[in-house]
XYZ file of C-alpha atoms in Angstrom:
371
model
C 149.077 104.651 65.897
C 148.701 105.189 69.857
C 145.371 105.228 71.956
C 144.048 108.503 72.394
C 142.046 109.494 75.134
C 138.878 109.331 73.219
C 139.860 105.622 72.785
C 140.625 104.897 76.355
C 137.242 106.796 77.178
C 135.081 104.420 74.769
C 136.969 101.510 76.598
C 135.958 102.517 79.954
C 132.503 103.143 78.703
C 132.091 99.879 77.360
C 129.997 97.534 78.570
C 132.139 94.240 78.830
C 131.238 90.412 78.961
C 134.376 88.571 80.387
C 135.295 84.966 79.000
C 137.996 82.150 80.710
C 138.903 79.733 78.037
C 135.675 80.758 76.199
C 133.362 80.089 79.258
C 131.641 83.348 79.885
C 131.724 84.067 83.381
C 129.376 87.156 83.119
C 129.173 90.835 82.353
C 131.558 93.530 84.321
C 130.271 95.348 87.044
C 130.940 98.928 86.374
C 133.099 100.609 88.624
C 134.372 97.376 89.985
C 137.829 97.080 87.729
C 141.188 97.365 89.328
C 144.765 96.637 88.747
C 147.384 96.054 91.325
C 151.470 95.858 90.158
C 153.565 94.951 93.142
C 157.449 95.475 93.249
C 160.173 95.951 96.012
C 163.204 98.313 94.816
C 166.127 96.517 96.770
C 169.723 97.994 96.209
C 172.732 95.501 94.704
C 176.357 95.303 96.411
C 177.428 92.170 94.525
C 177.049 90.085 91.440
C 175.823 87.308 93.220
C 173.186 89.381 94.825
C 172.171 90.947 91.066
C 171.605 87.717 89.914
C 169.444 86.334 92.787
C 167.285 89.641 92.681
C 166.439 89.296 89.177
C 165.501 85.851 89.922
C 163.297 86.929 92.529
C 162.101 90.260 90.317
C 161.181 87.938 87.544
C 158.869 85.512 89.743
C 157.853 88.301 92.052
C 156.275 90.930 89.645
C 152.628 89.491 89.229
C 149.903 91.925 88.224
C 146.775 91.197 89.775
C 143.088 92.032 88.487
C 140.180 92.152 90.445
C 136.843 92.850 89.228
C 132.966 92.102 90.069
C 130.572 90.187 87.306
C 126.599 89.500 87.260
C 127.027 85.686 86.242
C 123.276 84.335 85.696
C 124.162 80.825 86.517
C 126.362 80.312 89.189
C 125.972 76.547 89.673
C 126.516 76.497 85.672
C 130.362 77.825 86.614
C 131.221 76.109 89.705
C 130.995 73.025 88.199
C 132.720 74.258 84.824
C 135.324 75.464 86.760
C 135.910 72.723 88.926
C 135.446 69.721 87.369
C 139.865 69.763 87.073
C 139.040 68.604 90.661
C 137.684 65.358 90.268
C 139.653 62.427 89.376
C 138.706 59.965 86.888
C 139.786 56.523 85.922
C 137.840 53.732 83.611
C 138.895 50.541 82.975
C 138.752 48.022 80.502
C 136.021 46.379 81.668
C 133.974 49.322 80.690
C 133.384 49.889 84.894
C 135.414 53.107 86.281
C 135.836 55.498 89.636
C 135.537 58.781 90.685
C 137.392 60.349 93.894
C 138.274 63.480 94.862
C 141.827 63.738 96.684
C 144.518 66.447 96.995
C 146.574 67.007 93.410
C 149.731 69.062 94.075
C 150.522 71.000 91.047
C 151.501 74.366 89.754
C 149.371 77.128 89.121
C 150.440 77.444 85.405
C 148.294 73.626 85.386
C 144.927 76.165 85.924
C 146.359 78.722 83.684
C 143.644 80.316 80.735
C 143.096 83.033 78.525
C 140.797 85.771 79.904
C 139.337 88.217 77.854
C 137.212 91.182 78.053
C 135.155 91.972 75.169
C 132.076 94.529 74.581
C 129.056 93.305 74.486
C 127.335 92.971 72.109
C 129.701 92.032 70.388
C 130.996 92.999 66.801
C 132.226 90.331 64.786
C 135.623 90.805 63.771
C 136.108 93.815 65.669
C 139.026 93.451 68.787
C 140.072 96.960 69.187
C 138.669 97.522 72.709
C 139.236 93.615 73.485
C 141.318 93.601 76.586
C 143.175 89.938 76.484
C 145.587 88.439 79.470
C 146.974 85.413 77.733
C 148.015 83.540 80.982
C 145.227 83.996 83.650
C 144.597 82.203 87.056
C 141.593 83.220 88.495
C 139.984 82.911 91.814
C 136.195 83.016 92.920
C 134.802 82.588 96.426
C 131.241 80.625 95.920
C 130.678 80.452 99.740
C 127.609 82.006 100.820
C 126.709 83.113 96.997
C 123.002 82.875 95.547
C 122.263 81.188 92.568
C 121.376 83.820 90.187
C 119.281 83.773 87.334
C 118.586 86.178 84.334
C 116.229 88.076 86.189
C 117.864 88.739 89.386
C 122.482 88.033 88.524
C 124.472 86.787 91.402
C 127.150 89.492 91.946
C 130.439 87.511 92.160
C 134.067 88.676 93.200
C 136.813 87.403 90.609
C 140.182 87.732 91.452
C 142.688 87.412 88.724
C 146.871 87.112 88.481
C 148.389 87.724 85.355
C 151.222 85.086 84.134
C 153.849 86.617 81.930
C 153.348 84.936 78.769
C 157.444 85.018 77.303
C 156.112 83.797 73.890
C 154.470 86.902 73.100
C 155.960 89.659 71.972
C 158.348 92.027 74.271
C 156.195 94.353 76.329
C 153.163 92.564 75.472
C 154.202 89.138 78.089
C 150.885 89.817 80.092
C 147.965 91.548 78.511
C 146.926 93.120 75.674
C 144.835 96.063 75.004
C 143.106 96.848 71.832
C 143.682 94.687 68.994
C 145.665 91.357 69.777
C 143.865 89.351 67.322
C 146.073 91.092 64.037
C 149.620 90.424 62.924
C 151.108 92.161 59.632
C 154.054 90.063 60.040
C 154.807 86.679 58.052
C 155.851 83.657 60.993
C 158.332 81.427 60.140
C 155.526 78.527 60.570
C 152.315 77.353 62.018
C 151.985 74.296 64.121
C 149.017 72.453 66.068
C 149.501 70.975 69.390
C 147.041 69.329 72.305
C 145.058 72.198 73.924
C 146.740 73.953 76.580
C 149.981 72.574 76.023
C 152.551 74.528 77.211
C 154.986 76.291 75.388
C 158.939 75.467 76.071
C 162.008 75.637 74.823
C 160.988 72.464 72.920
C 161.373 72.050 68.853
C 157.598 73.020 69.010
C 156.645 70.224 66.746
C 153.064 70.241 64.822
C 150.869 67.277 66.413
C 150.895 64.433 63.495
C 148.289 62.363 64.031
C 145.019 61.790 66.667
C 142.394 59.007 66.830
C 138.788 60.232 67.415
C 136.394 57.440 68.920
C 132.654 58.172 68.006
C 130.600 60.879 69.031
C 134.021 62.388 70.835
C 135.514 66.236 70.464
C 138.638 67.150 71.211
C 140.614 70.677 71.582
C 143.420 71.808 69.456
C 145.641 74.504 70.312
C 147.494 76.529 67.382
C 151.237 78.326 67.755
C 152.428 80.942 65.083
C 156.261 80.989 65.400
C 158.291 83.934 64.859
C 162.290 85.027 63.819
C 165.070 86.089 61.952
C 166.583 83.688 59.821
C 170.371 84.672 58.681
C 171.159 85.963 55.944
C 174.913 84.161 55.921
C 175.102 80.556 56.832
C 176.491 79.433 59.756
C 178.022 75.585 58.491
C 177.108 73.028 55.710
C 175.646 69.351 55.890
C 179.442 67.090 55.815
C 178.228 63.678 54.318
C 178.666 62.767 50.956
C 175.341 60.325 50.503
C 173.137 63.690 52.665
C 170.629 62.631 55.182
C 166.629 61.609 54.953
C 164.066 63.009 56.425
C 164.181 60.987 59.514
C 167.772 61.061 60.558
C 168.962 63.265 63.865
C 172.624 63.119 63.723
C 174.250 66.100 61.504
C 178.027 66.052 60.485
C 178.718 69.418 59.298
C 181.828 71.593 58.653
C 182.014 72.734 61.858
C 180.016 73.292 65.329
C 181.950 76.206 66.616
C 179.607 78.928 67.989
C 176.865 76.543 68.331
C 175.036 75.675 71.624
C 172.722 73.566 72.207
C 169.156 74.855 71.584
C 169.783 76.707 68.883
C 167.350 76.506 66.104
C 168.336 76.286 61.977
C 167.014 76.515 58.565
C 168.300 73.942 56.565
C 166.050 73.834 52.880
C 162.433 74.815 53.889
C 162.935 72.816 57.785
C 163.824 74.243 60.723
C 165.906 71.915 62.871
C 166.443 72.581 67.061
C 170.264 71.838 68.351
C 169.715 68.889 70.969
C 173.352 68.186 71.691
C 176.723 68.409 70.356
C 180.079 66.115 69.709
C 182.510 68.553 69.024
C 185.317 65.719 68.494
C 183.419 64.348 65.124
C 181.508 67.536 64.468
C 178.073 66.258 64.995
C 174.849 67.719 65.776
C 172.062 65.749 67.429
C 168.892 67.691 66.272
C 165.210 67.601 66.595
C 163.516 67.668 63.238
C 160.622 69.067 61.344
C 160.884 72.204 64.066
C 158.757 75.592 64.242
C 155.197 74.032 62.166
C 158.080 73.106 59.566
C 158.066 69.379 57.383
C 161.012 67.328 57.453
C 162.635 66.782 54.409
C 165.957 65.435 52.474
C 168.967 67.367 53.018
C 171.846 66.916 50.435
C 175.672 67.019 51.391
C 176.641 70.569 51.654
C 173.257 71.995 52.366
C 173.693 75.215 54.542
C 172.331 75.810 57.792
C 171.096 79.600 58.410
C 170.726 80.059 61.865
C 167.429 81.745 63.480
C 167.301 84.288 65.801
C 164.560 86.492 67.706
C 162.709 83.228 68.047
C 159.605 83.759 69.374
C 156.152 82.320 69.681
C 152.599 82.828 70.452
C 149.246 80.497 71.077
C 147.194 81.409 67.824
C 144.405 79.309 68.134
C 141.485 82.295 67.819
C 143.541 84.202 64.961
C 144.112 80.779 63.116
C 141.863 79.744 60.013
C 141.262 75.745 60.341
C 140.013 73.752 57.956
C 139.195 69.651 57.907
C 140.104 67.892 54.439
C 137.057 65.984 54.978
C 133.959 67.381 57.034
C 132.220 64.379 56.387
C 134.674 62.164 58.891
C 135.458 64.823 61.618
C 134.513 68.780 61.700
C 136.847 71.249 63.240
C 135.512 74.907 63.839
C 136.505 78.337 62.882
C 134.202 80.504 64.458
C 136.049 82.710 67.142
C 133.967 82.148 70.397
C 131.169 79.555 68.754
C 129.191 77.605 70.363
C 130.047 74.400 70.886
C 131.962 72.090 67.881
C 131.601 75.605 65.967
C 134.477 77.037 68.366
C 137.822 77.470 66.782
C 139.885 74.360 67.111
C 137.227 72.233 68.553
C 137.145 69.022 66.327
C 134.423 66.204 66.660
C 133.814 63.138 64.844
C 131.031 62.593 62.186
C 131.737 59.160 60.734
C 134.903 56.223 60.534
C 137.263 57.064 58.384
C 140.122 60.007 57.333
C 140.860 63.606 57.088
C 143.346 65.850 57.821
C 142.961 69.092 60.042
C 145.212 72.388 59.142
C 145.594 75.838 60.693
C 146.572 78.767 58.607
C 147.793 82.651 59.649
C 148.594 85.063 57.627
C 149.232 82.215 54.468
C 151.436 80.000 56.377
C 149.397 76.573 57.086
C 150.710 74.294 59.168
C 151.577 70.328 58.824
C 148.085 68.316 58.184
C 147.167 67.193 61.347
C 146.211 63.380 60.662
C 143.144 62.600 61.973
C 141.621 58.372 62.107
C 137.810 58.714 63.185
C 137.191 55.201 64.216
Protein backbone atom coordinates (compact mmCIF):
# COMPACT_ATOMS: atom_id res chain seq x y z
CA UNK A 1 0.00 0.00 0.00
CA UNK A 2 1.54 3.61 -0.85
CA UNK A 3 1.76 6.73 1.54
CA UNK A 4 -1.01 8.94 1.19
CA UNK A 5 -0.89 12.41 1.86
CA UNK A 6 -2.57 12.10 5.15
CA UNK A 7 0.47 9.87 5.98
CA UNK A 8 3.12 12.18 4.77
CA UNK A 9 1.15 15.02 6.71
CA UNK A 10 1.27 13.01 10.19
CA UNK A 11 5.07 12.57 9.34
CA UNK A 12 5.76 16.13 8.99
CA UNK A 13 3.71 16.80 12.04
CA UNK A 14 5.56 14.58 14.11
CA UNK A 15 7.57 15.52 16.65
CA UNK A 16 10.93 13.53 16.13
CA UNK A 17 13.88 12.50 18.51
CA UNK A 18 16.92 11.63 16.22
CA UNK A 19 19.36 8.68 17.29
CA UNK A 20 23.23 7.84 15.73
CA UNK A 21 24.03 4.32 16.61
CA UNK A 22 21.41 4.57 19.42
CA UNK A 23 22.97 7.77 21.00
CA UNK A 24 20.21 10.29 20.96
CA UNK A 25 21.47 13.40 19.74
CA UNK A 26 18.23 15.39 20.53
CA UNK A 27 14.78 16.31 19.32
CA UNK A 28 14.23 17.99 15.62
CA UNK A 29 13.85 21.47 15.32
CA UNK A 30 10.76 22.06 13.37
CA UNK A 31 11.12 23.66 10.23
CA UNK A 32 14.78 22.97 10.17
CA UNK A 33 14.72 19.56 7.82
CA UNK A 34 16.18 19.58 4.39
CA UNK A 35 17.38 17.32 1.72
CA UNK A 36 19.87 18.10 -0.93
CA UNK A 37 20.46 15.36 -4.13
CA UNK A 38 23.29 16.57 -6.29
CA UNK A 39 23.91 15.24 -9.92
CA UNK A 40 25.66 16.55 -13.16
CA UNK A 41 23.88 15.24 -16.53
CA UNK A 42 27.11 14.91 -18.78
CA UNK A 43 26.53 13.53 -22.41
CA UNK A 44 28.54 10.06 -23.61
CA UNK A 45 30.51 9.86 -27.10
CA UNK A 46 32.35 6.63 -26.24
CA UNK A 47 32.33 3.44 -24.29
CA UNK A 48 35.21 4.31 -22.46
CA UNK A 49 33.69 7.55 -21.42
CA UNK A 50 30.19 5.52 -20.31
CA UNK A 51 32.07 3.53 -18.16
CA UNK A 52 34.15 6.24 -16.37
CA UNK A 53 30.86 8.36 -15.88
CA UNK A 54 29.09 5.71 -14.15
CA UNK A 55 32.04 5.35 -12.04
CA UNK A 56 31.97 8.83 -11.20
CA UNK A 57 27.80 8.84 -11.05
CA UNK A 58 28.00 6.04 -8.60
CA UNK A 59 30.54 7.84 -6.07
CA UNK A 60 29.22 11.26 -6.93
CA UNK A 61 25.42 10.99 -6.10
CA UNK A 62 25.44 11.60 -2.20
CA UNK A 63 22.24 12.88 -0.63
CA UNK A 64 22.85 15.17 2.04
CA UNK A 65 20.56 15.98 5.21
CA UNK A 66 20.75 18.85 7.23
CA UNK A 67 18.69 19.52 10.13
CA UNK A 68 18.76 21.53 13.63
CA UNK A 69 18.26 19.52 17.20
CA UNK A 70 17.78 20.87 20.97
CA UNK A 71 20.46 18.35 22.46
CA UNK A 72 20.32 18.93 26.44
CA UNK A 73 23.83 17.84 26.97
CA UNK A 74 26.20 18.91 24.63
CA UNK A 75 29.42 17.97 26.46
CA UNK A 76 27.50 14.46 26.97
CA UNK A 77 27.90 14.15 22.82
CA UNK A 78 31.13 15.64 22.07
CA UNK A 79 32.79 13.28 23.94
CA UNK A 80 30.46 10.29 22.71
CA UNK A 81 31.15 11.26 19.47
CA UNK A 82 34.67 11.70 19.61
CA UNK A 83 36.18 9.43 21.66
CA UNK A 84 37.11 7.36 17.86
CA UNK A 85 39.72 10.18 18.22
CA UNK A 86 41.81 9.14 20.88
CA UNK A 87 44.23 6.43 20.63
CA UNK A 88 44.69 3.82 23.10
CA UNK A 89 47.25 1.21 23.86
CA UNK A 90 47.82 -0.97 27.30
CA UNK A 91 50.35 -3.19 27.89
CA UNK A 92 51.07 -6.15 29.68
CA UNK A 93 52.32 -4.71 32.49
CA UNK A 94 48.89 -3.49 33.25
CA UNK A 95 50.48 0.42 32.52
CA UNK A 96 49.11 1.98 29.04
CA UNK A 97 49.03 5.50 26.85
CA UNK A 98 46.83 7.78 25.46
CA UNK A 99 47.71 10.25 22.41
CA UNK A 100 45.89 11.91 20.07
CA UNK A 101 47.54 12.02 16.43
CA UNK A 102 46.18 12.22 12.85
CA UNK A 103 44.38 8.65 11.67
CA UNK A 104 43.86 8.69 7.88
CA UNK A 105 40.90 6.65 7.09
CA UNK A 106 37.73 6.52 5.11
CA UNK A 107 34.61 7.98 5.94
CA UNK A 108 32.68 4.62 5.76
CA UNK A 109 35.23 3.99 9.26
CA UNK A 110 32.59 6.84 10.99
CA UNK A 111 29.70 5.42 9.18
CA UNK A 112 26.17 4.78 11.58
CA UNK A 113 22.67 4.27 11.42
CA UNK A 114 20.58 7.44 11.93
CA UNK A 115 17.14 7.34 12.65
CA UNK A 116 14.30 9.57 13.19
CA UNK A 117 11.62 8.38 15.34
CA UNK A 118 8.45 10.20 17.07
CA UNK A 119 8.63 10.90 20.25
CA UNK A 120 7.22 9.54 22.46
CA UNK A 121 7.68 6.77 21.21
CA UNK A 122 5.35 3.68 20.53
CA UNK A 123 6.78 0.46 21.07
CA UNK A 124 6.72 -1.60 18.15
CA UNK A 125 5.39 0.94 15.99
CA UNK A 126 8.06 2.13 12.86
CA UNK A 127 5.69 3.41 10.35
CA UNK A 128 6.71 7.10 10.49
CA UNK A 129 10.44 5.95 11.48
CA UNK A 130 12.61 7.61 8.93
CA UNK A 131 16.00 5.30 8.90
CA UNK A 132 19.40 6.14 6.72
CA UNK A 133 21.30 2.95 7.22
CA UNK A 134 24.79 4.43 6.33
CA UNK A 135 25.11 7.95 7.93
CA UNK A 136 28.19 10.29 8.43
CA UNK A 137 27.35 13.13 10.27
CA UNK A 138 28.93 16.39 11.02
CA UNK A 139 28.46 18.92 14.01
CA UNK A 140 30.29 22.20 14.57
CA UNK A 141 30.71 22.50 18.64
CA UNK A 142 32.71 25.79 18.29
CA UNK A 143 31.23 28.57 20.04
CA UNK A 144 28.10 26.26 21.27
CA UNK A 145 26.59 26.52 24.95
CA UNK A 146 26.22 23.73 27.03
CA UNK A 147 22.61 23.19 27.25
CA UNK A 148 20.62 21.72 29.78
CA UNK A 149 16.91 20.50 30.07
CA UNK A 150 15.74 23.76 30.88
CA UNK A 151 17.29 25.95 28.40
CA UNK A 152 18.59 23.04 24.88
CA UNK A 153 21.62 24.07 22.99
CA UNK A 154 20.38 24.46 19.37
CA UNK A 155 22.94 22.48 17.29
CA UNK A 156 23.46 22.28 13.38
CA UNK A 157 23.84 18.51 12.15
CA UNK A 158 24.87 17.92 8.87
CA UNK A 159 24.34 14.52 7.47
CA UNK A 160 25.52 12.45 4.01
CA UNK A 161 23.77 9.50 3.17
CA UNK A 162 26.00 6.28 2.12
CA UNK A 163 24.27 3.98 -0.30
CA UNK A 164 23.86 0.94 1.61
CA UNK A 165 24.06 -1.94 -1.65
CA UNK A 166 22.93 -4.65 0.85
CA UNK A 167 19.58 -3.38 1.15
CA UNK A 168 17.12 -3.84 -1.06
CA UNK A 169 17.01 -2.02 -4.70
CA UNK A 170 15.65 1.48 -4.31
CA UNK A 171 15.88 1.34 -0.69
CA UNK A 172 20.30 1.69 -0.76
CA UNK A 173 19.95 4.99 1.36
CA UNK A 174 16.97 5.60 3.55
CA UNK A 175 13.95 4.33 4.46
CA UNK A 176 10.67 5.82 5.19
CA UNK A 177 7.93 4.26 7.12
CA UNK A 178 8.35 0.84 8.22
CA UNK A 179 11.97 -0.66 7.72
CA UNK A 180 11.86 -2.71 10.73
CA UNK A 181 9.29 -5.63 8.85
CA UNK A 182 10.15 -8.29 6.31
CA UNK A 183 7.39 -10.91 5.06
CA UNK A 184 10.06 -12.64 3.28
CA UNK A 185 11.97 -15.92 4.55
CA UNK A 186 16.23 -15.15 4.22
CA UNK A 187 18.23 -17.76 3.21
CA UNK A 188 20.10 -17.39 6.80
CA UNK A 189 20.99 -15.33 9.75
CA UNK A 190 24.50 -14.68 10.84
CA UNK A 191 26.26 -12.58 13.75
CA UNK A 192 29.32 -10.65 13.17
CA UNK A 193 31.56 -7.89 15.32
CA UNK A 194 29.57 -4.60 15.44
CA UNK A 195 29.96 -2.43 12.59
CA UNK A 196 31.62 -4.79 10.48
CA UNK A 197 31.30 -4.12 7.12
CA UNK A 198 29.53 -5.93 4.68
CA UNK A 199 31.57 -7.35 1.42
CA UNK A 200 31.56 -9.58 -1.03
CA UNK A 201 32.88 -11.97 1.67
CA UNK A 202 31.19 -15.62 2.48
CA UNK A 203 29.52 -13.53 5.32
CA UNK A 204 30.37 -16.09 7.89
CA UNK A 205 28.43 -16.16 11.46
CA UNK A 206 31.12 -15.12 14.26
CA UNK A 207 31.91 -18.64 16.15
CA UNK A 208 33.21 -17.93 19.18
CA UNK A 209 34.23 -14.64 21.65
CA UNK A 210 35.91 -14.51 25.08
CA UNK A 211 34.30 -12.04 27.57
CA UNK A 212 36.75 -10.91 30.49
CA UNK A 213 34.72 -9.81 33.65
CA UNK A 214 32.53 -7.04 34.05
CA UNK A 215 33.12 -6.40 29.99
CA UNK A 216 30.18 -5.80 27.13
CA UNK A 217 30.62 -6.13 23.84
CA UNK A 218 28.45 -5.26 20.52
CA UNK A 219 27.13 -7.72 18.10
CA UNK A 220 25.95 -6.88 14.81
CA UNK A 221 23.24 -9.25 13.03
CA UNK A 222 22.93 -9.80 8.91
CA UNK A 223 19.71 -11.45 7.39
CA UNK A 224 20.81 -12.77 3.95
CA UNK A 225 18.65 -12.90 1.05
CA UNK A 226 18.23 -14.98 -2.65
CA UNK A 227 17.10 -17.25 -5.09
CA UNK A 228 18.32 -20.58 -4.87
CA UNK A 229 17.89 -22.70 -8.32
CA UNK A 230 15.61 -24.76 -8.91
CA UNK A 231 18.01 -27.06 -11.41
CA UNK A 232 21.47 -27.82 -10.25
CA UNK A 233 24.27 -26.45 -11.68
CA UNK A 234 27.13 -29.65 -11.07
CA UNK A 235 27.52 -32.55 -8.52
CA UNK A 236 30.23 -33.25 -5.72
CA UNK A 237 32.99 -35.79 -8.05
CA UNK A 238 34.68 -37.86 -5.17
CA UNK A 239 33.77 -41.15 -4.36
CA UNK A 240 34.67 -41.10 -0.31
CA UNK A 241 32.51 -37.08 -0.34
CA UNK A 242 34.05 -34.39 1.69
CA UNK A 243 33.74 -33.31 5.67
CA UNK A 244 32.72 -30.49 6.96
CA UNK A 245 36.01 -28.81 6.98
CA UNK A 246 37.41 -29.42 3.57
CA UNK A 247 37.65 -26.34 0.80
CA UNK A 248 38.63 -28.05 -2.30
CA UNK A 249 35.46 -29.36 -4.46
CA UNK A 250 35.92 -31.79 -7.49
CA UNK A 251 32.74 -31.72 -9.24
CA UNK A 252 31.43 -32.69 -12.73
CA UNK A 253 32.22 -29.69 -14.14
CA UNK A 254 33.08 -25.80 -13.47
CA UNK A 255 31.87 -24.40 -16.71
CA UNK A 256 29.78 -21.22 -16.15
CA UNK A 257 31.20 -20.74 -12.82
CA UNK A 258 33.17 -17.62 -11.65
CA UNK A 259 34.60 -17.02 -8.87
CA UNK A 260 32.32 -15.53 -6.16
CA UNK A 261 29.56 -17.26 -6.85
CA UNK A 262 27.65 -18.60 -3.98
CA UNK A 263 25.91 -22.48 -3.76
CA UNK A 264 23.61 -24.62 -1.89
CA UNK A 265 24.98 -27.81 -1.43
CA UNK A 266 22.57 -29.93 1.46
CA UNK A 267 21.38 -27.21 3.95
CA UNK A 268 25.17 -25.02 3.44
CA UNK A 269 25.77 -22.42 1.35
CA UNK A 270 29.32 -22.46 0.01
CA UNK A 271 31.11 -18.99 -1.74
CA UNK A 272 33.36 -19.83 -5.06
CA UNK A 273 36.99 -18.62 -3.95
CA UNK A 274 38.86 -19.83 -7.00
CA UNK A 275 38.84 -22.24 -9.71
CA UNK A 276 41.22 -25.08 -11.51
CA UNK A 277 39.50 -25.69 -14.50
CA UNK A 278 42.24 -28.42 -15.62
CA UNK A 279 41.11 -30.93 -12.57
CA UNK A 280 37.69 -29.40 -12.11
CA UNK A 281 38.13 -28.04 -8.69
CA UNK A 282 36.53 -25.48 -6.69
CA UNK A 283 38.29 -23.74 -3.81
CA UNK A 284 35.29 -22.60 -1.60
CA UNK A 285 34.60 -20.83 1.57
CA UNK A 286 32.36 -22.84 3.82
CA UNK A 287 29.49 -22.63 6.20
CA UNK A 288 28.43 -19.27 3.98
CA UNK A 289 25.23 -16.90 4.35
CA UNK A 290 24.50 -17.72 8.62
CA UNK A 291 24.63 -21.42 7.12
CA UNK A 292 26.51 -24.68 9.25
CA UNK A 293 28.97 -26.66 7.53
CA UNK A 294 28.23 -30.04 7.08
CA UNK A 295 29.16 -33.55 5.22
CA UNK A 296 28.64 -33.60 1.64
CA UNK A 297 28.39 -37.09 -0.06
CA UNK A 298 29.78 -37.86 -3.67
CA UNK A 299 27.27 -36.65 -6.10
CA UNK A 300 25.63 -34.09 -3.92
CA UNK A 301 24.26 -31.22 -6.20
CA UNK A 302 25.13 -27.75 -6.04
CA UNK A 303 22.05 -25.23 -6.73
CA UNK A 304 23.40 -22.07 -7.43
CA UNK A 305 22.03 -18.71 -5.65
CA UNK A 306 21.15 -15.75 -7.18
CA UNK A 307 19.65 -12.17 -6.19
CA UNK A 308 22.02 -12.41 -3.26
CA UNK A 309 21.49 -9.82 -1.10
CA UNK A 310 21.94 -8.70 2.45
CA UNK A 311 21.03 -6.38 5.15
CA UNK A 312 22.40 -5.39 8.92
CA UNK A 313 19.43 -6.83 11.10
CA UNK A 314 20.59 -6.25 14.35
CA UNK A 315 17.25 -4.10 15.70
CA UNK A 316 14.73 -6.54 13.78
CA UNK A 317 16.69 -9.65 15.18
CA UNK A 318 15.34 -11.66 18.33
CA UNK A 319 18.61 -12.72 20.48
CA UNK A 320 18.66 -14.94 22.99
CA UNK A 321 21.76 -16.26 25.46
CA UNK A 322 21.61 -20.17 26.25
CA UNK A 323 22.67 -19.21 29.59
CA UNK A 324 21.82 -15.68 31.21
CA UNK A 325 23.48 -16.67 34.16
CA UNK A 326 27.22 -16.53 32.37
CA UNK A 327 26.68 -13.57 29.90
CA UNK A 328 23.27 -11.54 29.01
CA UNK A 329 22.66 -10.28 25.56
CA UNK A 330 19.66 -7.79 25.02
CA UNK A 331 16.62 -7.63 22.92
CA UNK A 332 15.10 -4.52 23.62
CA UNK A 333 15.18 -2.22 20.43
CA UNK A 334 16.81 1.09 21.71
CA UNK A 335 17.35 -0.11 25.65
CA UNK A 336 19.27 1.26 27.82
CA UNK A 337 22.37 0.06 28.32
CA UNK A 338 23.16 -4.11 28.35
CA UNK A 339 19.21 -4.14 27.62
CA UNK A 340 20.03 -2.81 23.93
CA UNK A 341 19.70 -5.33 21.20
CA UNK A 342 22.93 -7.15 20.65
CA UNK A 343 24.74 -5.71 23.53
CA UNK A 344 26.16 -8.76 25.51
CA UNK A 345 27.94 -8.47 29.01
CA UNK A 346 29.32 -10.91 31.28
CA UNK A 347 27.67 -12.14 34.57
CA UNK A 348 29.88 -14.98 35.77
CA UNK A 349 32.97 -17.63 34.31
CA UNK A 350 31.76 -20.04 32.41
CA UNK A 351 29.54 -20.93 28.91
CA UNK A 352 26.68 -20.02 26.79
CA UNK A 353 25.87 -19.57 23.49
CA UNK A 354 24.30 -16.31 21.91
CA UNK A 355 21.72 -16.68 18.75
CA UNK A 356 19.82 -14.20 16.58
CA UNK A 357 16.60 -15.16 14.97
CA UNK A 358 14.29 -13.28 12.00
CA UNK A 359 11.48 -14.31 10.76
CA UNK A 360 12.30 -18.29 12.17
CA UNK A 361 15.66 -18.53 10.74
CA UNK A 362 18.30 -18.45 13.81
CA UNK A 363 21.58 -18.20 13.14
CA UNK A 364 24.85 -20.41 14.16
CA UNK A 365 25.26 -20.27 18.21
CA UNK A 366 27.59 -17.75 18.74
CA UNK A 367 30.09 -19.42 21.36
CA UNK A 368 30.63 -17.37 24.06
CA UNK A 369 33.75 -18.30 27.16
CA UNK A 370 33.07 -15.69 30.08
CA UNK A 371 36.31 -15.98 31.87
Amino acid sequence: MAFTQADLDAIELAQYEIYYDDLSLGYLVDGSLSVAVAGNYTNVETVNQFEGIVKQWNRAVIPTISFSVFANSVEYLRTKLMKNQVESESFADGSSKIGLGVKTRSSTTYEGVLLMTPYPAVSGDYSKDIRIPKAVIQINFDNIIAGSKESPAELTVTVQALPDTNQATGFEYATLGNWFKSSDTPLGVSIATYQYILSNSARMSLGALTLRNDEEHRLECHIHYGTVASVLTTEINNGSGYNATATDLVVDSVSGITVGDFFKINSEYIRVSAINTGTNTLTVERNALGSTASTMLDNADLFAVSNLSSEMGRDKATWASSDAGKATVGDTYQGTGTANKGVIAHVAAGSTNITATFNSVASPALAITAS
